[in-house]
CSV table of C-alpha atoms in Angstrom, one decimal:
chain,number,residue,atom,x,y,z
A,1,UNK,CA,91.5,75.0,111.8
A,2,UNK,CA,93.7,75.9,114.8
A,3,UNK,CA,92.4,77.2,118.1
A,4,UNK,CA,93.8,80.7,117.2
A,5,UNK,CA,92.0,80.6,113.8
A,6,UNK,CA,88.8,79.6,115.5
A,7,UNK,CA,89.1,82.6,117.8
A,8,UNK,CA,89.5,84.9,114.8
A,9,UNK,CA,86.1,83.7,113.6
A,10,UNK,CA,84.3,84.5,116.8
A,11,UNK,CA,82.4,87.7,117.4
A,12,UNK,CA,84.4,90.9,117.9
A,13,UNK,CA,86.5,93.3,116.0
A,14,UNK,CA,88.7,91.6,113.4
A,15,UNK,CA,91.4,93.3,111.2
A,16,UNK,CA,93.7,92.1,108.5
A,17,UNK,CA,97.1,94.0,108.1
A,18,UNK,CA,99.0,93.2,105.0
A,19,UNK,CA,102.6,94.0,104.2
A,20,UNK,CA,102.8,94.2,100.4
A,21,UNK,CA,106.0,93.1,98.7
A,22,UNK,CA,107.9,90.5,96.7
A,23,UNK,CA,108.8,87.1,98.3
A,24,UNK,CA,112.5,86.7,98.7
A,25,UNK,CA,113.1,90.5,98.3
A,26,UNK,CA,112.2,91.6,101.8
A,27,UNK,CA,115.1,94.0,102.0
A,28,UNK,CA,114.2,96.1,99.0
A,29,UNK,CA,112.4,99.4,98.9
A,30,UNK,CA,109.4,97.8,97.1
A,31,UNK,CA,109.0,95.4,100.0
A,32,UNK,CA,109.2,97.9,102.8
A,33,UNK,CA,105.7,97.0,103.8
A,34,UNK,CA,106.9,93.5,104.7
A,35,UNK,CA,109.7,95.2,106.8
A,36,UNK,CA,107.0,97.2,108.7
A,37,UNK,CA,105.0,94.0,109.4
A,38,UNK,CA,108.2,92.3,110.7
A,39,UNK,CA,108.8,95.2,113.0
A,40,UNK,CA,105.2,95.1,114.1
A,41,UNK,CA,105.3,91.4,114.9
A,42,UNK,CA,108.6,91.9,116.8
A,43,UNK,CA,107.2,94.7,118.9
A,44,UNK,CA,104.4,92.3,120.0
A,45,UNK,CA,106.7,89.4,120.7
A,46,UNK,CA,105.7,87.4,117.6
A,47,UNK,CA,108.8,87.7,115.5
A,48,UNK,CA,109.2,83.9,115.4
A,49,UNK,CA,105.5,83.1,115.0
A,50,UNK,CA,105.2,83.5,111.2
A,51,UNK,CA,103.8,80.3,109.7
A,52,UNK,CA,103.1,79.4,106.1
A,53,UNK,CA,99.5,79.0,105.0
A,54,UNK,CA,99.0,77.6,101.5
A,55,UNK,CA,95.3,78.4,101.7
A,56,UNK,CA,96.1,82.1,101.6
A,57,UNK,CA,99.3,81.9,99.6
A,58,UNK,CA,101.2,83.7,102.3
A,59,UNK,CA,102.7,83.7,105.8
A,60,UNK,CA,100.4,84.7,108.7
A,61,UNK,CA,100.5,85.6,112.4
A,62,UNK,CA,97.3,85.7,114.5
A,63,UNK,CA,97.4,88.0,117.5
A,64,UNK,CA,95.4,90.5,119.5
A,65,UNK,CA,95.8,94.3,119.9
A,66,UNK,CA,93.6,96.1,122.4
A,67,UNK,CA,90.7,93.5,122.2
A,68,UNK,CA,91.0,93.6,118.4
A,69,UNK,CA,91.8,90.2,116.7
A,70,UNK,CA,94.4,90.8,114.1
A,71,UNK,CA,95.7,88.7,111.2
A,72,UNK,CA,99.1,89.8,109.9
A,73,UNK,CA,99.8,88.7,106.3
A,74,UNK,CA,102.9,88.6,104.2
A,75,UNK,CA,101.9,87.4,100.7
A,76,UNK,CA,104.1,84.8,99.0
A,77,UNK,CA,103.1,85.9,95.6
A,78,UNK,CA,104.7,88.5,93.3
A,79,UNK,CA,103.7,92.1,94.1
A,80,UNK,CA,101.4,92.5,91.1
A,81,UNK,CA,99.3,89.6,92.2
A,82,UNK,CA,99.5,90.2,96.0
A,83,UNK,CA,95.7,90.8,95.9
A,84,UNK,CA,95.1,87.1,95.3
A,85,UNK,CA,96.6,86.4,98.7
A,86,UNK,CA,94.8,89.2,100.4
A,87,UNK,CA,91.4,88.1,99.0
A,88,UNK,CA,92.0,84.5,100.1
A,89,UNK,CA,92.9,85.7,103.7
A,90,UNK,CA,89.9,88.0,103.9
A,91,UNK,CA,87.7,85.1,102.9
A,92,UNK,CA,89.2,82.5,105.2
A,93,UNK,CA,89.1,84.8,108.2
A,94,UNK,CA,85.8,86.5,107.4
A,95,UNK,CA,87.3,90.0,107.3
A,96,UNK,CA,85.5,92.8,105.4
A,97,UNK,CA,87.5,95.0,102.9
A,98,UNK,CA,87.0,98.1,105.1
A,99,UNK,CA,88.8,96.2,107.9
A,100,UNK,CA,91.9,95.6,105.8
A,101,UNK,CA,94.9,97.8,106.2
A,102,UNK,CA,97.6,97.6,103.4
A,103,UNK,CA,101.1,98.7,104.2
A,104,UNK,CA,103.2,99.6,101.1
A,105,UNK,CA,105.9,101.7,99.6
A,106,UNK,CA,105.2,105.1,98.2
A,107,UNK,CA,107.5,106.9,95.7
A,108,UNK,CA,105.6,110.2,96.0
A,109,UNK,CA,106.8,110.5,99.6
A,110,UNK,CA,110.5,110.8,100.6
A,111,UNK,CA,112.1,108.2,102.8
A,112,UNK,CA,111.3,109.2,106.4
A,113,UNK,CA,107.7,110.2,105.7
A,114,UNK,CA,104.6,108.0,106.3
A,115,UNK,CA,100.9,108.7,105.9
A,116,UNK,CA,97.5,107.0,106.1
A,117,UNK,CA,95.3,107.0,103.1
A,118,UNK,CA,91.6,106.1,103.4
A,119,UNK,CA,90.6,104.2,100.3
A,120,UNK,CA,90.8,105.6,96.8
A,121,UNK,CA,92.8,104.7,93.7
A,122,UNK,CA,95.9,102.7,93.6
A,123,UNK,CA,97.9,105.7,92.4
A,124,UNK,CA,100.0,103.5,90.1
A,125,UNK,CA,101.0,101.0,92.7
A,126,UNK,CA,100.7,97.5,91.2
A,127,UNK,CA,100.3,95.7,94.6
A,128,UNK,CA,97.5,98.0,95.7
A,129,UNK,CA,95.9,97.7,92.2
A,130,UNK,CA,95.9,93.9,92.5
A,131,UNK,CA,94.2,94.2,95.9
A,132,UNK,CA,91.5,96.6,94.5
A,133,UNK,CA,90.9,94.2,91.6
A,134,UNK,CA,90.7,91.0,93.6
A,135,UNK,CA,88.5,92.5,96.4
A,136,UNK,CA,86.4,94.4,93.9
A,137,UNK,CA,86.5,97.6,96.0
A,138,UNK,CA,89.0,100.4,96.9
A,139,UNK,CA,87.9,101.0,100.5
A,140,UNK,CA,91.0,99.5,102.1
A,141,UNK,CA,93.0,101.7,104.4
A,142,UNK,CA,96.6,102.2,103.4
A,143,UNK,CA,99.8,103.0,105.3
A,144,UNK,CA,102.0,104.6,102.7
A,145,UNK,CA,105.7,104.4,103.6
A,146,UNK,CA,107.9,106.8,101.6
A,147,UNK,CA,110.8,105.5,99.6
A,148,UNK,CA,111.3,108.6,97.4
A,149,UNK,CA,111.8,108.8,93.6
A,150,UNK,CA,114.8,107.6,91.7
A,151,UNK,CA,117.6,110.1,91.2
A,152,UNK,CA,119.4,110.8,87.9
A,153,UNK,CA,118.9,108.3,85.2
A,154,UNK,CA,118.0,105.4,87.5
A,155,UNK,CA,114.9,103.7,86.3
A,156,UNK,CA,111.9,103.2,88.5
A,157,UNK,CA,112.2,99.4,88.4
A,158,UNK,CA,115.8,99.5,89.5
A,159,UNK,CA,115.0,102.0,92.2
A,160,UNK,CA,112.2,100.1,93.8
A,161,UNK,CA,114.0,96.8,93.6
A,162,UNK,CA,117.2,98.2,95.1
A,163,UNK,CA,118.2,98.0,98.8
A,164,UNK,CA,118.5,100.9,101.2
A,165,UNK,CA,122.1,102.1,101.7
A,166,UNK,CA,123.7,102.5,105.1
A,167,UNK,CA,122.6,106.1,105.6
A,168,UNK,CA,119.1,105.2,104.5
A,169,UNK,CA,119.0,102.3,106.9
A,170,UNK,CA,119.4,104.7,109.8
A,171,UNK,CA,116.4,106.6,108.6
A,172,UNK,CA,114.5,103.4,107.9
A,173,UNK,CA,114.9,102.3,111.5
A,174,UNK,CA,113.1,105.4,112.7
A,175,UNK,CA,110.5,104.9,110.0
A,176,UNK,CA,109.8,101.3,111.2
A,177,UNK,CA,109.3,102.5,114.8
A,178,UNK,CA,106.9,105.3,113.7
A,179,UNK,CA,105.0,102.9,111.4
A,180,UNK,CA,104.5,100.4,114.1
A,181,UNK,CA,103.3,103.1,116.5
A,182,UNK,CA,100.8,104.3,114.0
A,183,UNK,CA,99.6,100.8,113.3
A,184,UNK,CA,99.0,100.1,117.0
A,185,UNK,CA,97.2,103.4,117.4
A,186,UNK,CA,95.0,102.7,114.4
A,187,UNK,CA,94.2,99.1,115.5
A,188,UNK,CA,93.5,100.3,119.1
A,189,UNK,CA,90.8,102.9,118.0
A,190,UNK,CA,87.3,102.2,119.1
A,191,UNK,CA,84.9,101.4,116.4
A,192,UNK,CA,82.1,103.9,116.0
A,193,UNK,CA,79.0,103.9,113.7
A,194,UNK,CA,81.0,106.2,111.4
A,195,UNK,CA,84.1,104.0,111.5
A,196,UNK,CA,82.1,101.0,110.5
A,197,UNK,CA,81.0,102.5,107.2
A,198,UNK,CA,83.2,101.7,104.2
A,199,UNK,CA,85.6,104.5,103.4
A,200,UNK,CA,85.1,106.2,100.0
A,201,UNK,CA,87.5,107.3,97.4
A,202,UNK,CA,87.3,110.8,95.9
A,203,UNK,CA,85.0,109.4,93.3
A,204,UNK,CA,82.9,107.7,95.9
A,205,UNK,CA,84.7,104.3,96.0
A,206,UNK,CA,84.0,101.2,94.1
A,207,UNK,CA,81.4,99.1,95.9
A,208,UNK,CA,81.9,95.3,96.0
A,209,UNK,CA,80.6,93.7,92.9
A,210,UNK,CA,80.0,90.4,94.8
A,211,UNK,CA,79.3,89.4,98.3
A,212,UNK,CA,82.1,88.5,100.6
A,213,UNK,CA,80.9,84.9,100.7
A,214,UNK,CA,82.1,84.7,97.1
A,215,UNK,CA,85.8,85.0,98.2
A,216,UNK,CA,85.8,82.3,100.9
A,217,UNK,CA,87.2,78.8,100.9
A,218,UNK,CA,86.4,78.2,97.2
A,219,UNK,CA,89.2,80.6,96.5
A,220,UNK,CA,91.5,79.3,99.2
A,221,UNK,CA,91.0,75.8,98.0
A,222,UNK,CA,92.6,76.7,94.6
A,223,UNK,CA,96.0,77.3,96.2
């Protein structure tokens, strides 16, 4: 365990921020969550600090935002099994599901729009669904980054796996700035008794079916 990892395990606020996506396809719409994390790391001077961690099947950066110890995670697994990486990281760093923030693409919002969602269903997003299944709860906060729906006869798969065109890139630059601002604001908020309670979905949320200890290094050791 590195010194930075040891500090993450000490008392204090700890958060896990995850950019959902497909490895090797960082420039596509479906992996815009990874682009947000890249911009976030760059804003805090950590653009070159990503390191591979086989125990969490992903790349991580450990940093601090306003006295909050933060783990940034880019899974190196396909989108539909991103949750495996998230669960491993949560176990390794001792982070509760309600302290996890997922950043992902959202077709129901146009490019240029972002929104926070407090828990609830995956709304058809395979990466979020994987996280819900692997963590056995749906309480995780989500930053939804709009990519819009496909036009004409373009299939959903082709749309989400395509890259932004030159005009869209200009909009994306502004989106990344806004997203990073929102992440920093969210991570800088003071915890209150109400904040410490798990968020609930419209149906009340799925409670963890097992204790967090069940995730820990037993899962990580399988990578």
